């Protein structure tokens, strides 16, 4: 009989030693960068109560402040070749970069990163028929050159 009593005592000690513990943290609720205007994001963990139904100390929720990850556009940079040769129709494609704010893994900027340059890059001579003579300006004649040009007003 003393043998059984000894087992019960050992089992009782093992139960008393098992206290409450936290499970692992779950995934963050959202990515700050993918949710413009977000103030914070959170994650949770589960308390595994002790055998005496005691609870864990500390919080089951963890919050993290989102940083303002709105990027800033760099200046436009012209690049490439002129897209046309006449009538003030030609444009060079220009590009710009979305620059990350400090501490942001991936900033977002509103708008496009490429566009045609607002100013024509060709000589301004008129285009030949069947094309429109001038994409910008009006058709004018140069008596000295004996040529037609597209003159911007």
CSV table of C-alpha atoms in Angstrom, one decimal:
chain,number,residue,atom,x,y,z
A,1,UNK,CA,0.0,0.0,0.0
A,2,UNK,CA,2.8,2.4,0.6
A,3,UNK,CA,3.9,1.9,-3.0
A,4,UNK,CA,0.6,3.3,-4.3
A,5,UNK,CA,0.7,6.2,-1.9
A,6,UNK,CA,4.1,7.1,-3.1
A,7,UNK,CA,2.9,7.2,-6.8
A,8,UNK,CA,0.0,9.5,-5.8
A,9,UNK,CA,2.3,11.9,-4.1
A,10,UNK,CA,4.7,12.0,-7.1
A,11,UNK,CA,1.8,12.6,-9.5
A,12,UNK,CA,0.4,15.3,-7.3
A,13,UNK,CA,3.8,17.1,-7.3
A,14,UNK,CA,3.9,17.0,-11.1
A,15,UNK,CA,0.5,18.5,-11.4
A,16,UNK,CA,1.3,21.3,-9.0
A,17,UNK,CA,4.5,22.1,-11.0
A,18,UNK,CA,2.5,22.7,-14.3
A,19,UNK,CA,1.7,26.4,-14.2
A,20,UNK,CA,0.2,28.7,-16.9
A,21,UNK,CA,2.1,29.5,-20.0
A,22,UNK,CA,1.7,31.5,-23.2
A,23,UNK,CA,1.4,30.0,-26.6
A,24,UNK,CA,3.4,31.5,-29.5
A,25,UNK,CA,2.4,34.8,-31.0
A,26,UNK,CA,0.1,34.7,-34.0
A,27,UNK,CA,0.6,36.5,-37.3
A,28,UNK,CA,0.3,40.3,-37.5
A,29,UNK,CA,-3.2,41.4,-38.4
A,30,UNK,CA,-2.2,43.4,-41.4
A,31,UNK,CA,0.9,44.9,-43.1
A,32,UNK,CA,1.1,48.6,-42.4
A,33,UNK,CA,2.4,49.3,-45.9
A,34,UNK,CA,-0.5,47.5,-47.5
A,35,UNK,CA,-3.1,49.5,-45.6
A,36,UNK,CA,-2.6,53.3,-46.2
A,37,UNK,CA,-3.7,55.3,-43.2
A,38,UNK,CA,-3.4,52.4,-40.7
A,39,UNK,CA,-2.4,53.6,-37.2
A,40,UNK,CA,-1.4,50.3,-35.8
A,41,UNK,CA,-1.5,46.5,-36.3
A,42,UNK,CA,-1.8,43.7,-33.8
A,43,UNK,CA,-1.3,40.1,-33.0
A,44,UNK,CA,-2.5,37.8,-30.3
A,45,UNK,CA,-1.4,34.7,-28.3
A,46,UNK,CA,-3.3,32.1,-26.3
A,47,UNK,CA,-2.9,31.5,-22.5
A,48,UNK,CA,-2.6,27.8,-21.6
A,49,UNK,CA,-3.9,27.8,-18.0
A,50,UNK,CA,-2.2,26.0,-15.3
A,51,UNK,CA,-3.6,22.8,-13.8
A,52,UNK,CA,-5.1,24.9,-11.0
A,53,UNK,CA,-6.8,27.1,-13.7
A,54,UNK,CA,-4.5,30.0,-13.0
A,55,UNK,CA,-4.1,32.4,-15.8
A,56,UNK,CA,-1.0,33.9,-17.5
A,57,UNK,CA,0.4,37.2,-16.5
A,58,UNK,CA,0.9,39.9,-19.2
A,59,UNK,CA,-1.1,40.8,-22.2
A,60,UNK,CA,-2.5,38.5,-24.8
A,61,UNK,CA,-2.5,41.3,-27.4
A,62,UNK,CA,0.5,43.1,-28.8
A,63,UNK,CA,0.1,46.3,-30.8
A,64,UNK,CA,2.7,47.9,-33.0
A,65,UNK,CA,2.5,51.5,-34.3
A,66,UNK,CA,2.5,51.9,-38.1
A,67,UNK,CA,4.9,54.5,-39.4
A,68,UNK,CA,3.8,56.8,-42.1
A,69,UNK,CA,5.1,55.0,-45.2
A,70,UNK,CA,3.9,57.3,-47.8
A,71,UNK,CA,6.8,57.9,-50.1
A,72,UNK,CA,7.9,61.0,-52.0
A,73,UNK,CA,8.4,61.3,-55.7
A,74,UNK,CA,11.8,62.2,-57.0
A,75,UNK,CA,12.2,64.8,-59.7
A,76,UNK,CA,11.2,63.8,-63.3
A,77,UNK,CA,14.2,62.6,-65.4
A,78,UNK,CA,14.0,62.5,-69.2
A,79,UNK,CA,15.3,59.4,-70.9
A,80,UNK,CA,15.2,57.5,-74.2
A,81,UNK,CA,14.7,58.7,-77.8
A,82,UNK,CA,12.2,61.1,-79.2
A,83,UNK,CA,9.0,59.3,-80.2
A,84,UNK,CA,8.5,61.2,-83.5
A,85,UNK,CA,10.3,63.5,-85.9
A,86,UNK,CA,7.8,66.1,-87.0
A,87,UNK,CA,4.9,68.4,-86.1
A,88,UNK,CA,5.8,68.8,-82.4
A,89,UNK,CA,4.4,65.3,-82.0
A,90,UNK,CA,7.5,63.7,-80.5
A,91,UNK,CA,7.9,63.1,-76.8
A,92,UNK,CA,10.6,61.7,-74.6
A,93,UNK,CA,9.4,59.3,-71.9
A,94,UNK,CA,10.3,60.6,-68.4
A,95,UNK,CA,10.5,58.7,-65.2
A,96,UNK,CA,10.6,59.3,-61.5
A,97,UNK,CA,11.2,57.1,-58.4
A,98,UNK,CA,9.1,56.6,-55.3
A,99,UNK,CA,11.5,57.3,-52.4
A,100,UNK,CA,11.0,55.5,-49.1
A,101,UNK,CA,10.7,57.4,-45.9
A,102,UNK,CA,13.2,56.4,-43.3
A,103,UNK,CA,12.3,53.1,-41.5
A,104,UNK,CA,9.7,52.1,-44.1
A,105,UNK,CA,10.3,48.8,-45.9
A,106,UNK,CA,8.2,49.7,-49.0
A,107,UNK,CA,6.7,53.1,-49.5
A,108,UNK,CA,3.9,53.8,-51.8
A,109,UNK,CA,3.3,56.9,-53.9
A,110,UNK,CA,0.2,58.0,-55.7
A,111,UNK,CA,0.4,58.5,-59.5
A,112,UNK,CA,2.5,57.0,-62.3
A,113,UNK,CA,6.2,56.6,-62.4
A,114,UNK,CA,6.4,57.2,-66.2
A,115,UNK,CA,4.8,59.7,-68.5
A,116,UNK,CA,5.5,61.5,-71.8
A,117,UNK,CA,7.4,64.7,-71.4
A,118,UNK,CA,5.1,67.7,-71.7
A,119,UNK,CA,7.3,69.4,-74.2
A,120,UNK,CA,8.0,68.3,-77.8
A,121,UNK,CA,11.4,67.0,-78.7
A,122,UNK,CA,11.3,67.1,-82.5
A,123,UNK,CA,12.4,69.8,-84.9
A,124,UNK,CA,8.9,71.2,-85.4
A,125,UNK,CA,8.9,70.7,-89.2
A,126,UNK,CA,5.4,69.8,-90.5
A,127,UNK,CA,4.5,66.2,-90.9
A,128,UNK,CA,3.7,65.0,-94.4
A,129,UNK,CA,0.3,64.0,-95.7
A,130,UNK,CA,-1.7,61.8,-94.7
A,131,UNK,CA,-0.6,62.7,-91.2
A,132,UNK,CA,-1.8,65.8,-89.4
A,133,UNK,CA,0.7,68.6,-90.2
A,134,UNK,CA,1.1,69.8,-86.6
A,135,UNK,CA,0.3,68.0,-83.3
A,136,UNK,CA,0.9,71.3,-81.5
A,137,UNK,CA,0.9,74.9,-82.7
A,138,UNK,CA,-0.1,76.2,-86.1
A,139,UNK,CA,1.4,75.6,-89.5
A,140,UNK,CA,3.6,78.5,-90.6
A,141,UNK,CA,6.0,79.1,-93.5
A,142,UNK,CA,9.6,80.2,-93.4
A,143,UNK,CA,10.4,82.2,-96.5
A,144,UNK,CA,14.2,82.0,-95.7
A,145,UNK,CA,14.2,78.2,-95.3
A,146,UNK,CA,11.4,77.6,-97.8
A,147,UNK,CA,9.9,75.1,-95.3
A,148,UNK,CA,6.7,74.8,-93.3
A,149,UNK,CA,7.0,74.6,-89.5
A,150,UNK,CA,4.6,74.1,-86.6
A,151,UNK,CA,4.8,77.3,-84.6
A,152,UNK,CA,3.7,77.2,-81.0
A,153,UNK,CA,1.5,80.1,-80.1
